[in-house]
Short mmCIF file of C-alpha atoms in Angstrom, two decimals:
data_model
loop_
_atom_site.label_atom_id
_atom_site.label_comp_id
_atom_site.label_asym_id
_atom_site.label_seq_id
_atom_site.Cartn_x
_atom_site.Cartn_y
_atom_site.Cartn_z
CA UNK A 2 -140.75 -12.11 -43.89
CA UNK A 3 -143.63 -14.13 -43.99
CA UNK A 4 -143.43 -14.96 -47.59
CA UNK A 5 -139.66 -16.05 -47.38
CA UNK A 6 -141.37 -18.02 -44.00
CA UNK A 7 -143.78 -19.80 -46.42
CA UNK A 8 -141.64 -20.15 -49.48
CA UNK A 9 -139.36 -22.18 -47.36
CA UNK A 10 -142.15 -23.73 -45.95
CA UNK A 11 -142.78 -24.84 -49.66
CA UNK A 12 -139.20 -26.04 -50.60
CA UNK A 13 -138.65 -28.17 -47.76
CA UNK A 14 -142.15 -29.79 -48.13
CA UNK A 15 -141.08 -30.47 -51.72
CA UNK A 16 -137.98 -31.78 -50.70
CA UNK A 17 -139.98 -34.38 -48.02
CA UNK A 18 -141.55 -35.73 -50.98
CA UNK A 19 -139.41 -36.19 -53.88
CA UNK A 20 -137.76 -39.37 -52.18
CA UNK A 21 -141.09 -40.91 -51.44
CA UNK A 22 -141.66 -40.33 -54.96
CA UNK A 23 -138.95 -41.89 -56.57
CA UNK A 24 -139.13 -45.09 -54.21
CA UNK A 25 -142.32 -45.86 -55.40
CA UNK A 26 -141.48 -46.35 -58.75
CA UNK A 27 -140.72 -49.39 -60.30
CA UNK A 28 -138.26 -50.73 -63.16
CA UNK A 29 -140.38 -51.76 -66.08
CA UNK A 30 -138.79 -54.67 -67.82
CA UNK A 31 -136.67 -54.11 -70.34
CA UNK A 32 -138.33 -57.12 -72.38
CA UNK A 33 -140.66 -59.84 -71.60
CA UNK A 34 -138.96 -62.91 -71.96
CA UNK A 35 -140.67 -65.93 -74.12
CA UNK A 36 -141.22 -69.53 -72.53
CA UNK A 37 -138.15 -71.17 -73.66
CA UNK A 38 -139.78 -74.39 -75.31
CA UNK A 39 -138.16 -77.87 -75.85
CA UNK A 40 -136.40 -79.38 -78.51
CA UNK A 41 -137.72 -81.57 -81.08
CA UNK A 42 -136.17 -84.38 -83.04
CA UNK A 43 -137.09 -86.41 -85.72
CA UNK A 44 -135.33 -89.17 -87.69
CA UNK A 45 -136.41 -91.16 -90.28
CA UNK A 46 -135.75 -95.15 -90.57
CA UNK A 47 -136.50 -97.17 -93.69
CA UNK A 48 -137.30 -101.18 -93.21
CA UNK A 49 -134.10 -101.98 -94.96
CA UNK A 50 -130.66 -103.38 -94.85
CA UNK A 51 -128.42 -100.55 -95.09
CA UNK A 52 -127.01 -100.18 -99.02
CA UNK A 53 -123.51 -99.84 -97.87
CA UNK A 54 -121.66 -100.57 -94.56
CA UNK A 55 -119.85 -96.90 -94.11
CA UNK A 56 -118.79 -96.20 -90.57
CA UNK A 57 -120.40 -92.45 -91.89
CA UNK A 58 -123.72 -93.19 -92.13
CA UNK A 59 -126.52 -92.26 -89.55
CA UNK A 60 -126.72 -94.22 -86.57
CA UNK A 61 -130.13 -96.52 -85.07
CA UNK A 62 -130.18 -96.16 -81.73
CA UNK A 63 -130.76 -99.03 -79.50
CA UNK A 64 -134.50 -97.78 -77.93
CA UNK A 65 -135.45 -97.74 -81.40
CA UNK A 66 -134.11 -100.73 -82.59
CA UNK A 67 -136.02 -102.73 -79.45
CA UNK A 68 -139.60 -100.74 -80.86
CA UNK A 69 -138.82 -101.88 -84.23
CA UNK A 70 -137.86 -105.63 -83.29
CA UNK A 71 -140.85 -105.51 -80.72
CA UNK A 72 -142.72 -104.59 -84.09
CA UNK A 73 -141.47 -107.71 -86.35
CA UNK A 74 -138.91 -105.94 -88.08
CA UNK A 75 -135.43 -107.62 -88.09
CA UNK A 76 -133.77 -105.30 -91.05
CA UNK A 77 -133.38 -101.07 -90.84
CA UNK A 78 -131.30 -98.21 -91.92
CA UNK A 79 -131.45 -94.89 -90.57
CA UNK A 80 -132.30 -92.93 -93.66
CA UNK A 81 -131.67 -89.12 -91.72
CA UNK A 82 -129.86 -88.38 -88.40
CA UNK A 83 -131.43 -86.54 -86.25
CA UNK A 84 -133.69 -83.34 -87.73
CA UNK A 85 -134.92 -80.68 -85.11
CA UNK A 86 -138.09 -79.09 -85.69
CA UNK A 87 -138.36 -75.51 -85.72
CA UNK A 88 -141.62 -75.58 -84.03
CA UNK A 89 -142.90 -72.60 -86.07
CA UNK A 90 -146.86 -73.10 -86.50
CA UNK A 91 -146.36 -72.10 -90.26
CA UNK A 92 -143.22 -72.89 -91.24
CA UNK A 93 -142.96 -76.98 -92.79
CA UNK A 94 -139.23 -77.90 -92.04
CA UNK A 95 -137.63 -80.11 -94.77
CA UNK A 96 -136.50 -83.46 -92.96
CA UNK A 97 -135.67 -85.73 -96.17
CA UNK A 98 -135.01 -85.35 -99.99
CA UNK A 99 -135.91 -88.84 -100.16
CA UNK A 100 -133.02 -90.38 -101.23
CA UNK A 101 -130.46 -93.01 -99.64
CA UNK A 102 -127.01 -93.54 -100.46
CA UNK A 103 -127.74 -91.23 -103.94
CA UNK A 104 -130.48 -93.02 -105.01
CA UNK A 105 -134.35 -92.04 -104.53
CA UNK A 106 -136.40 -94.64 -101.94
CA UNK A 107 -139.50 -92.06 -101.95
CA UNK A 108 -140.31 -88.78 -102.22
CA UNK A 109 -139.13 -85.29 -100.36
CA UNK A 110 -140.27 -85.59 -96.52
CA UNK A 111 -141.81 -82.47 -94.26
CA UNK A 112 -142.36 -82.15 -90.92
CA UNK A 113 -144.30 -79.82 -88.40
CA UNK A 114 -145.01 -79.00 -84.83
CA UNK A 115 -148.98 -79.79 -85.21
CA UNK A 116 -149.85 -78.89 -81.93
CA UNK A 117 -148.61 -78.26 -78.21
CA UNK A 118 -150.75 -77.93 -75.77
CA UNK A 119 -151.66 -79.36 -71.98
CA UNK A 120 -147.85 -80.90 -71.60
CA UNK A 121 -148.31 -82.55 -74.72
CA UNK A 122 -146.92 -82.21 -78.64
CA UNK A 123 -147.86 -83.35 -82.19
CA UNK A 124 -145.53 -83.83 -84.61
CA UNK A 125 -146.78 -84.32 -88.52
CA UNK A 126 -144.45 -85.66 -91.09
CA UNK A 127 -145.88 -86.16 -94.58
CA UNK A 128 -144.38 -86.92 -97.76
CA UNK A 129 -142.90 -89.54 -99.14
CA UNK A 130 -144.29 -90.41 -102.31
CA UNK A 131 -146.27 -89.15 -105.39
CA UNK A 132 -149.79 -89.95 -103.33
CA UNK A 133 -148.62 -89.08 -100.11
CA UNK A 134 -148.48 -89.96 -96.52
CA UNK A 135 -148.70 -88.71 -92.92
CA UNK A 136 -147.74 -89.46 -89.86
CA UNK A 137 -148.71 -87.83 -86.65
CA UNK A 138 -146.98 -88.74 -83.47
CA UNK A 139 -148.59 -87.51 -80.52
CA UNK A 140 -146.16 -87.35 -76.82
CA UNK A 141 -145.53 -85.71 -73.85
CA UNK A 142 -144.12 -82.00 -73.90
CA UNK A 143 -140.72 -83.11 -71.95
CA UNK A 144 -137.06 -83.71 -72.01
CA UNK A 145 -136.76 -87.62 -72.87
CA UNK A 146 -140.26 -88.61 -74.08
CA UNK A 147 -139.64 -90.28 -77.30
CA UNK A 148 -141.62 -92.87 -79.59
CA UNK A 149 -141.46 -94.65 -82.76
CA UNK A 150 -144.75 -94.55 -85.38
CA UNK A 151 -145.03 -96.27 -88.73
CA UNK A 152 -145.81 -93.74 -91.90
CA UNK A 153 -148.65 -95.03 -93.97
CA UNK A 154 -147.62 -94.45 -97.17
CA UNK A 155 -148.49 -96.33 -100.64
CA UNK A 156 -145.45 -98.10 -100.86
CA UNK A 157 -144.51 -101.46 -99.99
CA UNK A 158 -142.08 -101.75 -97.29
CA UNK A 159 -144.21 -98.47 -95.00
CA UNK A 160 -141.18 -95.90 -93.70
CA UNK A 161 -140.77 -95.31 -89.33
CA UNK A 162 -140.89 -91.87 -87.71
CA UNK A 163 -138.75 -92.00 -84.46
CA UNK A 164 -139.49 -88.56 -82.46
CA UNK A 165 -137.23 -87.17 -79.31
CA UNK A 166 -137.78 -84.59 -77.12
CA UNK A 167 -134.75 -82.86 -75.65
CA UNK A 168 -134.70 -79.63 -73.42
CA UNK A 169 -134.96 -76.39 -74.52
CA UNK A 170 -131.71 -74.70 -76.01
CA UNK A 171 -129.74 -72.44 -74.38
CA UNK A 172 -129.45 -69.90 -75.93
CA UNK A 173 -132.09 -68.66 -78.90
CA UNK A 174 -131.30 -70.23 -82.03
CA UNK A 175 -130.30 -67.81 -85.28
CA UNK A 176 -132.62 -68.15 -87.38
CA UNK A 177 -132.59 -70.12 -90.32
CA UNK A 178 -133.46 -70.96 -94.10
CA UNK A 179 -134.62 -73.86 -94.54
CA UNK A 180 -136.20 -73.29 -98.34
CA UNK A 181 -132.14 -73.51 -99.99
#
């Protein structure tokens, strides 16, 4: 009698505890979600009358337009539309094939996420011609900073860099190829 006493004893002390138990525990995540990081854009702008009037071709938007009139410069084309960067450290996104209308104004055209860090982004876009150029645009890490930069290149009439930073996407992108 005492042993069924005890064993009982036993099960219902068991019993006390399981639910403690099992409250205690917590849900582990099911996966750690990554900072969601914004956009960036880059278009390219050549110091040139556009070769052709077509209602097709890339537009200049007005803030740039006022930079590049504040700068002296009265004629421009839009030589890209708008190119977002992947923002992969090691990854070089292709932004041009350097040519306009068909024909060749420079060379092929990269571009980069340099560096983000302290609310604040790099963006490196080199290129151009046989010697080579770079620009490096430095601006704050949010939604609506944007800036125009002149590329030092060896060529005459010297190539602008317009940069915009948008929010971050909604949803994660698919990713892409951007070597075909």
């Amino acid at each position: 009698m005492t042993r069924h006493f005890l064993a009982s004893i036993a099960v219902v002390s068991a019993l006390a505890v399981v639910p403690y138990t099992v409250k205690s525990q917590k849900t582990t995540p099911k996966e750690r979600a990554l900072p969601k990081l914004n956009q960036v854009y880059v278009k390219i702008i050549l110091p040139t009358d556009p070769p052709n009037r077509d209602k097709d071709r890339p537009v200049v938007e007005s803030w740039i337009a006022e930079q590049l009139k504040k700068r002296g410069q009265s004629k421009f084309t839009a030589a890209t539309g708008w190119v977002r960067l992947d923002g992969k450290w090691d990854e070089d996104m292709w932004v041009s094939d350097g040519r306009l209308d068909g024909k060749h104004w420079g060379c092929p055209v990269n571009g980069d996420i340099a560096e983000r860090a302290d609310g604040r982004i790099k963006v490196a876009l080199y290129g151009w011609g046989p010697d080579g150029g770079r620009v490096t645009i430095s601006l704050k890490d949010e939604p609506g900073s944007r800036e125009v930069a002149v590329a030092e290149v060896f060529q005459t009439e010297q190539p602008y860099v317009a940069v915009l930073i948008g929010p971050p996407p909604e949803k994660a992108a698919a990713a892409t190829d951007h070597k075909k």
